[in-house]
GROMACS .gro file of C-alpha atoms in nm:
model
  395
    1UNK     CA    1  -0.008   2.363   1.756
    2UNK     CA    2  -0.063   2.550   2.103
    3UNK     CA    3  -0.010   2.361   2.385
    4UNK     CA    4  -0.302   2.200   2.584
    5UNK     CA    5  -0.503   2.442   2.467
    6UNK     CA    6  -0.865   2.286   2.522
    7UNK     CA    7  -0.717   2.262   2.896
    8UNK     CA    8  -0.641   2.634   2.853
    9UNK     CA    9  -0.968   2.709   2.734
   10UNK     CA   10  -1.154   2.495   2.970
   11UNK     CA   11  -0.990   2.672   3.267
   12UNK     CA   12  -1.029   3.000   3.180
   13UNK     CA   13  -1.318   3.039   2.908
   14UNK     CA   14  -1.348   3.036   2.563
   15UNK     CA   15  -1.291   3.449   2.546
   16UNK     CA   16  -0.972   3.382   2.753
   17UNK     CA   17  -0.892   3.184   2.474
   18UNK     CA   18  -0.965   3.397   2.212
   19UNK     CA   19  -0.741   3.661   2.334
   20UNK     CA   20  -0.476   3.355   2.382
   21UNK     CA   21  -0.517   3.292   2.017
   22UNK     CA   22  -0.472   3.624   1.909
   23UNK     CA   23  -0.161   3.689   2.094
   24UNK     CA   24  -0.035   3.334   1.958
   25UNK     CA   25  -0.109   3.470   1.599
   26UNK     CA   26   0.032   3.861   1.669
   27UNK     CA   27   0.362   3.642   1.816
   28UNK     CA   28   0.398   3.361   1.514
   29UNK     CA   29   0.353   3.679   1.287
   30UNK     CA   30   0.654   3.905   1.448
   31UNK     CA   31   0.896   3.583   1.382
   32UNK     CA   32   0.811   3.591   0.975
   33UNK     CA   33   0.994   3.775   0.711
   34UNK     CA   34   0.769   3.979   0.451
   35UNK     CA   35   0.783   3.732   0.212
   36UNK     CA   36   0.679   3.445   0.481
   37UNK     CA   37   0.318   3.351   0.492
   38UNK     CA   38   0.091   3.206   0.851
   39UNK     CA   39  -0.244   3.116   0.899
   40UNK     CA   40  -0.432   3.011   1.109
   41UNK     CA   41  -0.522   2.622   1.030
   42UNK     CA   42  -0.748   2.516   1.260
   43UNK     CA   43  -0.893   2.491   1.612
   44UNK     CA   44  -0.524   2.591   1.764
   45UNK     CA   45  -0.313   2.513   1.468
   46UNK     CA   46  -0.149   2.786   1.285
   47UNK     CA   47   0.063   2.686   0.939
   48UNK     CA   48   0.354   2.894   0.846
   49UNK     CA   49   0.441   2.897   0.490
   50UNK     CA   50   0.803   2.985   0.433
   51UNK     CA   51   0.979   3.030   0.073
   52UNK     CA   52   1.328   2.944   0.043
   53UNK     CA   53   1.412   2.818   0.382
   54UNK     CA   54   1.597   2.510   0.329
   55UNK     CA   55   1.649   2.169   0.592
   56UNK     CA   56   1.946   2.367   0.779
   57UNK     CA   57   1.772   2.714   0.801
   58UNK     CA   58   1.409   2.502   0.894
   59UNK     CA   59   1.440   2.412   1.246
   60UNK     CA   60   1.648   2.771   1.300
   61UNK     CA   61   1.332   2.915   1.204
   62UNK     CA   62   1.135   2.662   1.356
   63UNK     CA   63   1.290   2.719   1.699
   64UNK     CA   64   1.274   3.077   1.684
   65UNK     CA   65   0.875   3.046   1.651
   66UNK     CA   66   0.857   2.812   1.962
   67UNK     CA   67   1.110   3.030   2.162
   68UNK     CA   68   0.913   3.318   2.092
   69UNK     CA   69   0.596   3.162   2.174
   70UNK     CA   70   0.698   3.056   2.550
   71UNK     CA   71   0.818   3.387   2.655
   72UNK     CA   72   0.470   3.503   2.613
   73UNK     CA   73   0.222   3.464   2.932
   74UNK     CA   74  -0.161   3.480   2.935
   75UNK     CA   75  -0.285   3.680   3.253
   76UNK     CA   76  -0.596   3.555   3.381
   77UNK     CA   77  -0.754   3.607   3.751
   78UNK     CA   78  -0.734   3.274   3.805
   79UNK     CA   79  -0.305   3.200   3.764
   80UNK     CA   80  -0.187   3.563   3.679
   81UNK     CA   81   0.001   3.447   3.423
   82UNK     CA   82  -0.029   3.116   3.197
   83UNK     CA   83   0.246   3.007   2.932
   84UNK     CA   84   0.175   3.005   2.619
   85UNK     CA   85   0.371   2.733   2.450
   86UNK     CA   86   0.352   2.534   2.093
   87UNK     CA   87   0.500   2.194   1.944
   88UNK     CA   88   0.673   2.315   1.642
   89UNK     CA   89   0.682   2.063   1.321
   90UNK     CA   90   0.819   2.121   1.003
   91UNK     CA   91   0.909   2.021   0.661
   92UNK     CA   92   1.098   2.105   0.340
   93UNK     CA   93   1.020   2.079  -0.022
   94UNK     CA   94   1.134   1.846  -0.191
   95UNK     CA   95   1.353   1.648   0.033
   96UNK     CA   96   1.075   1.552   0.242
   97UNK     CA   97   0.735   1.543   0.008
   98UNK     CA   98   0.671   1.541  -0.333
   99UNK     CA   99   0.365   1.791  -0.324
  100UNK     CA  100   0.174   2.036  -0.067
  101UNK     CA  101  -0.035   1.816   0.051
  102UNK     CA  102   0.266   1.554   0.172
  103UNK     CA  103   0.448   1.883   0.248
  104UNK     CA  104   0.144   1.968   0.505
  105UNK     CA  105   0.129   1.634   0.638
  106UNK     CA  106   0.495   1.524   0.723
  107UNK     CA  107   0.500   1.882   0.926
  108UNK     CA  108   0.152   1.743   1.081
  109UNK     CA  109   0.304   1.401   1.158
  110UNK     CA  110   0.645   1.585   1.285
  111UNK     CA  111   0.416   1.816   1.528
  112UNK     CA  112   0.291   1.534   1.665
  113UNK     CA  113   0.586   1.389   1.730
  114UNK     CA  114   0.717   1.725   1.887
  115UNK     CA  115   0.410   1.691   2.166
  116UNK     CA  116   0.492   1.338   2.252
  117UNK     CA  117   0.837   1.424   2.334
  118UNK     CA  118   0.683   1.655   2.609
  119UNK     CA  119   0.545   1.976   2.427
  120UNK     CA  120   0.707   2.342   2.375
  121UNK     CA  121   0.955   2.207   2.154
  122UNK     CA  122   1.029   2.147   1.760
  123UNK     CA  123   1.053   1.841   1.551
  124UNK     CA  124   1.135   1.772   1.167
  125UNK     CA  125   1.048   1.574   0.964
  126UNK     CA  126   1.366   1.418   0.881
  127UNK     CA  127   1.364   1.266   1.208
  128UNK     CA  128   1.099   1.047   1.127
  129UNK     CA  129   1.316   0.917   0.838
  130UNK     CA  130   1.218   1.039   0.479
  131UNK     CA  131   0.952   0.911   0.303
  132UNK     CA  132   0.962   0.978  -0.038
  133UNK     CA  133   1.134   0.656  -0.162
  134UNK     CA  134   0.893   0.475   0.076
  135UNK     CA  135   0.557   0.668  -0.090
  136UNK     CA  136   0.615   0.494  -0.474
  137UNK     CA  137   0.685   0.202  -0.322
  138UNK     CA  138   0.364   0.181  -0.115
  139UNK     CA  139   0.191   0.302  -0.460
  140UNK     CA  140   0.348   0.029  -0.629
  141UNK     CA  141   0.229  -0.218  -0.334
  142UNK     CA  142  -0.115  -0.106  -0.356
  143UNK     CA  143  -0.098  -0.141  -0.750
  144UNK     CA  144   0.023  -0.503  -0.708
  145UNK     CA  145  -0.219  -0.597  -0.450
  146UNK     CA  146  -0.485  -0.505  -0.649
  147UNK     CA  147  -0.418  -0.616  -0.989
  148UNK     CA  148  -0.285  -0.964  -0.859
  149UNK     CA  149  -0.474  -1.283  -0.956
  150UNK     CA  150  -0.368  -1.455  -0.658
  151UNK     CA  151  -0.128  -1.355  -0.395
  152UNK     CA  152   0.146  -1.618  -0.275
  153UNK     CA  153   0.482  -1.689  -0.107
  154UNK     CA  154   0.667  -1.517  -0.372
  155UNK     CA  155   0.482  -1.163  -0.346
  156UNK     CA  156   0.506  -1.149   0.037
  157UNK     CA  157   0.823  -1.219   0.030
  158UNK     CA  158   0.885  -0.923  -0.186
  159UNK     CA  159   0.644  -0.685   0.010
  160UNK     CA  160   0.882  -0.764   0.287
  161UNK     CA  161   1.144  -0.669   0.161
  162UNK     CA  162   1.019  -0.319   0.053
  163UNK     CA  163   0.833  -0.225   0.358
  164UNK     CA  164   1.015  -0.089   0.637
  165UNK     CA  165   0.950   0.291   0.662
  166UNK     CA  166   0.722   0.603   0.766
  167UNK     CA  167   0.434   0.579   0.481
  168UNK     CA  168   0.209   0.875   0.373
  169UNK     CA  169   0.125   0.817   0.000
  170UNK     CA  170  -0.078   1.050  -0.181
  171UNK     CA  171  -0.072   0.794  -0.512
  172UNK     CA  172  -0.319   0.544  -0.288
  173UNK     CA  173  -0.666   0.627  -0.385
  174UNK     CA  174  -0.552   0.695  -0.714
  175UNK     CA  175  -0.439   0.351  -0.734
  176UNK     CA  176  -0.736   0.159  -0.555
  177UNK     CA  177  -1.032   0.349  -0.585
  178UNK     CA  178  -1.267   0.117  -0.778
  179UNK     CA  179  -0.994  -0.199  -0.738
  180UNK     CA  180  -1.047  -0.283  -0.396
  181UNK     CA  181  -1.426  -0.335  -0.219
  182UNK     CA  182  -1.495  -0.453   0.116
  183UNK     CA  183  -1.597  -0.788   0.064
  184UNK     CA  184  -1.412  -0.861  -0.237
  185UNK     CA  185  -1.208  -1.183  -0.276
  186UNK     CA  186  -0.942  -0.955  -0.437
  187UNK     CA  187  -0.956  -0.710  -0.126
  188UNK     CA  188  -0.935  -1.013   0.103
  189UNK     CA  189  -0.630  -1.163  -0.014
  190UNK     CA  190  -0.472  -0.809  -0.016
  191UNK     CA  191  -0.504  -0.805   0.285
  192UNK     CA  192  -0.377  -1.094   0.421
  193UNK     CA  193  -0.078  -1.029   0.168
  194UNK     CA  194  -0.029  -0.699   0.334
  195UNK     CA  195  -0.073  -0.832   0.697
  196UNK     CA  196   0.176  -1.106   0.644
  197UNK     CA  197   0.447  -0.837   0.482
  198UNK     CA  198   0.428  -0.671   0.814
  199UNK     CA  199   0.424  -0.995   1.017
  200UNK     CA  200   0.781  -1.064   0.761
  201UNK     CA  201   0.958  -0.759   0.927
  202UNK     CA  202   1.005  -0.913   1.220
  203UNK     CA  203   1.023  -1.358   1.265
  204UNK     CA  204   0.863  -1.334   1.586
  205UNK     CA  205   0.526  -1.170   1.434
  206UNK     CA  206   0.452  -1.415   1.189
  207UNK     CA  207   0.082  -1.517   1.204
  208UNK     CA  208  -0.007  -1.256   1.490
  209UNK     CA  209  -0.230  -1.010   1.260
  210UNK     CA  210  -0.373  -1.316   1.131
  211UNK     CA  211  -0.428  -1.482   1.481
  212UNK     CA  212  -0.588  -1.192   1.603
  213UNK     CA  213  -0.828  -1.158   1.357
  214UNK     CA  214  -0.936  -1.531   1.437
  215UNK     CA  215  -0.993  -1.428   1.819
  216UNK     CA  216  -1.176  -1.105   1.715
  217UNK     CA  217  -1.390  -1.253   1.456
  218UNK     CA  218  -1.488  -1.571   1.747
  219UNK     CA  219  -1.556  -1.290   2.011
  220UNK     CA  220  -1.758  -1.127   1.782
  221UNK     CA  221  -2.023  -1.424   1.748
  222UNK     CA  222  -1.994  -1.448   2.143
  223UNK     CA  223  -2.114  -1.093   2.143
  224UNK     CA  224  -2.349  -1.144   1.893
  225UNK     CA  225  -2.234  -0.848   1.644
  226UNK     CA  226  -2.399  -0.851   1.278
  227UNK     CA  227  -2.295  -1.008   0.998
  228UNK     CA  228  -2.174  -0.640   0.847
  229UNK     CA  229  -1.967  -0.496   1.189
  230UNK     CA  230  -1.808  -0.861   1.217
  231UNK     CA  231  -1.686  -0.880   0.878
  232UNK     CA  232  -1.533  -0.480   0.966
  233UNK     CA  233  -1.383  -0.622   1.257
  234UNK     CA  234  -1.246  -0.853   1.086
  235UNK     CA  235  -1.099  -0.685   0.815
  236UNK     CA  236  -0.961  -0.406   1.136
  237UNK     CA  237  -0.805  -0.712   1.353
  238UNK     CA  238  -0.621  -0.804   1.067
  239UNK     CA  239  -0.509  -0.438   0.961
  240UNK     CA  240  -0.432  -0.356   1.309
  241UNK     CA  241  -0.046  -0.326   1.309
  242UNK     CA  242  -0.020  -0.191   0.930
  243UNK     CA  243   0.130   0.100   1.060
  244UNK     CA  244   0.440  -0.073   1.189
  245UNK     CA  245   0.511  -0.039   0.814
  246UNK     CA  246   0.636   0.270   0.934
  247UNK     CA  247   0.831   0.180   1.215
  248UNK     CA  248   1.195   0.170   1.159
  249UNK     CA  249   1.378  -0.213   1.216
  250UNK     CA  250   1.597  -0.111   1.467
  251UNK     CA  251   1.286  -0.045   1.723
  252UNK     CA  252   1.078  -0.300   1.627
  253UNK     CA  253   1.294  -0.602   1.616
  254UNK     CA  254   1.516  -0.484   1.929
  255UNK     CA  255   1.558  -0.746   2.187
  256UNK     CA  256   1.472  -0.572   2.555
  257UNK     CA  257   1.304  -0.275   2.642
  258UNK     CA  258   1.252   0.034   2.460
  259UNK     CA  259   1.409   0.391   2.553
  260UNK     CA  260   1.162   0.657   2.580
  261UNK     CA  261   1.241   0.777   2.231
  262UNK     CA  262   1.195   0.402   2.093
  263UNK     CA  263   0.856   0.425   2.299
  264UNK     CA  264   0.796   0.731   2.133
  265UNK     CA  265   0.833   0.593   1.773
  266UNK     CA  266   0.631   0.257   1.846
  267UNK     CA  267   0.373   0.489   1.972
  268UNK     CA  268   0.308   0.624   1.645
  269UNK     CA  269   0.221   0.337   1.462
  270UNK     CA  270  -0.160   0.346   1.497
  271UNK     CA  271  -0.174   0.703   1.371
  272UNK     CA  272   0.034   0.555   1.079
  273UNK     CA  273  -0.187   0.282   1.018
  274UNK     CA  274  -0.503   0.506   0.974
  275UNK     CA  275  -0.311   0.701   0.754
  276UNK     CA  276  -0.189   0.446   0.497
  277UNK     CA  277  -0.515   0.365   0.545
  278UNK     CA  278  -0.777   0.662   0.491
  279UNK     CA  279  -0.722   0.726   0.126
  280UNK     CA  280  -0.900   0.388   0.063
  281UNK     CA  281  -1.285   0.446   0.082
  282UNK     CA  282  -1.319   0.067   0.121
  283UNK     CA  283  -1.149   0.104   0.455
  284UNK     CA  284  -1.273   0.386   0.642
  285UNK     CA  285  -1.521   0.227   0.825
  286UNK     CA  286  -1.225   0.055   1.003
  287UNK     CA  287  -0.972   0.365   1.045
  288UNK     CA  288  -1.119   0.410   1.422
  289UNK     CA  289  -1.015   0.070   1.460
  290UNK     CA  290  -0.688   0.128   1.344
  291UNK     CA  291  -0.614   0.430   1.537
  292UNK     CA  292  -0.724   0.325   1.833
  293UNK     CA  293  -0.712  -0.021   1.918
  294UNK     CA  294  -0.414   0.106   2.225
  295UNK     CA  295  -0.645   0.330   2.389
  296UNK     CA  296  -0.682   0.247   2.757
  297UNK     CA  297  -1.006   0.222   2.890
  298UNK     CA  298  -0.951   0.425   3.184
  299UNK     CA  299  -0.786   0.676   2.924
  300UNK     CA  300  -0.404   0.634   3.001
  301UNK     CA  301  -0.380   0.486   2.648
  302UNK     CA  302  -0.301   0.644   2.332
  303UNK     CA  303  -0.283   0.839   2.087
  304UNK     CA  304  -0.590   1.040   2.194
  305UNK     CA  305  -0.630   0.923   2.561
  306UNK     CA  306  -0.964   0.817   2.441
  307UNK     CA  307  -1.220   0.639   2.813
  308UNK     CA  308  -1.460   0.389   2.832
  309UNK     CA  309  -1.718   0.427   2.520
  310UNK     CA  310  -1.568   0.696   2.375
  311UNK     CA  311  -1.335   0.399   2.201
  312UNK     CA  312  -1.505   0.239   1.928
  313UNK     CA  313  -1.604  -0.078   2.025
  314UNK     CA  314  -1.412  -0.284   1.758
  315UNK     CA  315  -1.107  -0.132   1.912
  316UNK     CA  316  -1.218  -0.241   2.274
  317UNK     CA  317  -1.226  -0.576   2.113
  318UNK     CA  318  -0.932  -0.598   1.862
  319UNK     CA  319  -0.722  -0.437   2.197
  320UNK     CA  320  -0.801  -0.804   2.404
  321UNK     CA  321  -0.732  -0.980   2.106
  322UNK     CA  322  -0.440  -0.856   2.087
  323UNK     CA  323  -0.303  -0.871   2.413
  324UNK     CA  324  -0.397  -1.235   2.461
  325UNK     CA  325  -0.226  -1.326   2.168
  326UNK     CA  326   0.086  -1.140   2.210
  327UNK     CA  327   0.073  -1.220   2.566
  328UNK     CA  328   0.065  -1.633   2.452
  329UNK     CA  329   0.370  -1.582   2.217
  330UNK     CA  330   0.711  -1.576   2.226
  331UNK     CA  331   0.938  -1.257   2.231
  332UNK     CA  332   1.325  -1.226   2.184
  333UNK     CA  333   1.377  -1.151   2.520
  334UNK     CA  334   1.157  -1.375   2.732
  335UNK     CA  335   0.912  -1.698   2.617
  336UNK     CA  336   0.575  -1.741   2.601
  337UNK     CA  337   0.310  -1.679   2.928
  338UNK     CA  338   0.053  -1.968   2.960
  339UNK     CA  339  -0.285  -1.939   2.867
  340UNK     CA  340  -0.393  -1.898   3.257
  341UNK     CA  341  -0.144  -1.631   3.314
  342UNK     CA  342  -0.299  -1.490   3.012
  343UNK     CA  343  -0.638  -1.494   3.116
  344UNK     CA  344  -0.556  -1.341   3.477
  345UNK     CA  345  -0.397  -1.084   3.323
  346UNK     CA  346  -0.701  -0.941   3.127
  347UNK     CA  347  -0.892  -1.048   3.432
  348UNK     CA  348  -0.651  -0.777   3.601
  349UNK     CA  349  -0.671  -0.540   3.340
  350UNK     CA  350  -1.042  -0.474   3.366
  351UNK     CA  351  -1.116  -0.146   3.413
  352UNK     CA  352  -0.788   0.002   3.354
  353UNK     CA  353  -0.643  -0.102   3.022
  354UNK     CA  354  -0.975  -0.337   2.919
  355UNK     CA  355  -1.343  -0.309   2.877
  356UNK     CA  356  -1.468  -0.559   3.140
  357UNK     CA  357  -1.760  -0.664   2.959
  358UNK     CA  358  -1.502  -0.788   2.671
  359UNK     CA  359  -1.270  -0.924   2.862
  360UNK     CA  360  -1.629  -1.140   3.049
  361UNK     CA  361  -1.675  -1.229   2.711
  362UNK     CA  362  -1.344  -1.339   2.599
  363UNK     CA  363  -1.291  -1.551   2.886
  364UNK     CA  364  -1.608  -1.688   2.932
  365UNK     CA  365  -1.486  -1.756   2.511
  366UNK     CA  366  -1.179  -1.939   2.599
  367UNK     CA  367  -1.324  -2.117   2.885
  368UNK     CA  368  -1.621  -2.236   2.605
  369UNK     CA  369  -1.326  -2.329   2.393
  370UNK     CA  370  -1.120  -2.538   2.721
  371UNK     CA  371  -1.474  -2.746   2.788
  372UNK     CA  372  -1.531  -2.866   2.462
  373UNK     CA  373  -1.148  -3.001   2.428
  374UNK     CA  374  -0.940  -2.979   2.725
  375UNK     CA  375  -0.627  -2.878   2.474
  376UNK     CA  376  -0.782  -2.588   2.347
  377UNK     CA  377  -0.593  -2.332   2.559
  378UNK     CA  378  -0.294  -2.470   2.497
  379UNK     CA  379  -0.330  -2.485   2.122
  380UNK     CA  380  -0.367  -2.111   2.136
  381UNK     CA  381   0.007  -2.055   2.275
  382UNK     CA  382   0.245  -1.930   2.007
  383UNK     CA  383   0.589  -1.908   1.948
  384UNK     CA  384   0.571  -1.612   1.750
  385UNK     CA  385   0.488  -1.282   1.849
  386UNK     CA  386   0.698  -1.003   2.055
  387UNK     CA  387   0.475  -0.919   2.309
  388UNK     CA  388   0.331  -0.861   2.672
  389UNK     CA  389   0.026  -0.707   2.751
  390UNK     CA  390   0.230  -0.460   2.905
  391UNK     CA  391   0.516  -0.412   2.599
  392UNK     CA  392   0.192  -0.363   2.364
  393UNK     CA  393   0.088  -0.110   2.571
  394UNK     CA  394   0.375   0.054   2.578
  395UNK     CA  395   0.484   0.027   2.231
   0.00000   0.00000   0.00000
């Protein structure tokens, strides 16, 4: 994937960019062997199809594209010359997917990966820790979720102790398409089986996806959403995290703060999350959600950098949720913030990592809540979950 290239393109003009896209495409080509295969993909992706090259000749190869790539400059009237650099990801058959379409997307996933570690470099997908083991047992997850008659103790406790990797199954719609519905009692307590399997990963989370979803679903009567968007937000709160599936125990349970790198793989969890998610019909009304319930309102968040209304709305909400509660709970490395602190936090936060109207509302909420019993505040302070506003936002 080129480099900033809707920057590029905005800069210099969508002809300057055409030219920049041919010259990425005449470059790409020069690095492949006859029998190799590129294409472009999309927008400024290009996919390189190459037979026989294994997971010690793949990031050789890999490299040599992105090498070749940044010794090539754009002139334009406006810089002289421009860079033209990529983030390189790739992936190998069979060791990390089962089929071209898992094939495509761990090299998707690892590109991704390649521009958060600062662009104009390579990353494979081994590094995010293979996933084929991981992709039956989601399957087998989703099959037991949905087939259950009721779903206790002794299922999440074995979810638990089979989640704990990068997920990308292509076995998921297969396996819930017509199981699972929106408002089903069946697709309820999957849910709240899956939520508390990714609470289990970690003692400290227990409750949190649970907790939020309480918050979100009281803010949304304060805001006076319809029955149908609360019961999505809902079913979003409590789905928010799913993609911490995915993140690997060493990050997620360590006690103190995360290296850039550890940032890095925290970061990717809401892109996870949608994805786990997307194959289900019954939940892609909430995959925004999902994906982008760390966006920052002032567009410092991520994954997409996403301002103001351009986040969906349930996110805006599920994203003050969130931080209250994680805020009010305890983490391995420091205890629990009060209620007030909590609340003057947001309060701080308006503008920059909040929607101020929400936050209005969700004080003005827990201020309802303090009125009618004097306790109430207090009652919301957990020992459970391993977060600050500002480790959320970071992780």
């Amino acid at each position: 994937d080129l480099d900033r290239f809707k920057v590029y393109n905005d800069s210099f003009g969508h002809a300057a960019g055409d030219v920049a896209l041919k010259a990425a495409a005449r470059t790409i080509s020069s690095t492949m062997r006859r029998e190799d295969t590129v294409t472009r993909y999309g927008g400024e992706e290009f996919v390189a199809i190459l037979p026989g090259v294994d997971i010690q000749t793949a990031p050789i190869r890999a490299q040599e594209i992105c090498d070749t790539l940044a010794k090539v400059f754009m002139y334009n009237p406006k810089t002289i010359f421009a860079p033209l650099t990529a983030s390189v990801g790739w992936a190998t058959y069979p060791v990390d997917a089962r089929n071209r379409d898992e094939l495509l997307n761990r090299a998707d996933l690892a590109m991704y990966m390649a521009k958060k570690r600062g662009r104009n470099c390579i990353c494979g997908a081994s590094e995010l820790e293979s996933v084929a083991a991981l992709d039956s047992v989601l399957s087998e997850v989703v099959a037991q979720l949905a087939s259950a008659d009721t779903v206790g103790p002794g299922m999440v406790a074995t979810l638990e102790k089979r989640l704990g990797q990068i997920a990308n199954s292509s076995h998921l719609e297969e396996l819930a398409e017509g199981m699972l519905s929106p408002n089903s009692e069946a697709t309820l307590e999957a849910l709240n089986a899956l939520a508390a399997s990714i609470d289990a990963k970690d003692p400290y989370t227990s409750g949190h996806s649970q907790s939020v979803a309480k918050l979100a679903e009281d803010l949304g009567d304060m805001l006076q959403l319809s029955p149908a968007h609360k019961n999505q937000l809902r079913l979003a709160a409590i789905l928010h995290d799913v993609g911490k599936i995915g993140v690997v125990d060493k990050v997620l349970l360590k006690e103190g703060k995360l290296d850039e790198d550890e940032k890095l793989i925290m970061r990717m969890h809401p892109i996870l999350g949608a994805r786990i998610l997307q194959p289900i019909k019954a939940f892609r009304q909430i995959l925004n959600v999902v994906l982008h319930h760390h966006e920052w309102y002032d567009g410092s968040g991520y994954p997409d950098g996403l301002a103001g209304q351009n986040i969906p709305l349930h996110a805006r909400i599920v994203s003050v949720c969130d931080a209250y509660h994680a805020m009010t709970s305890t983490r391995p490395y420091r205890q629990r913030r009060t209620p007030e602190f909590a609340l003057a936090q947001l309060e701080a936060g308006k503008g920059t990592q909040f929607d101020p109207i929400i936050v209005d509302y969700f004080i003005q909420m827990m201020r309802k809540r303090q009125a009618e019993n004097p306790d109430a505040l207090e009652a919301d302070v957990h020992d459970d979950h391993p977060g600050t506003p500002e480790a959320e936002a970071a992780s």
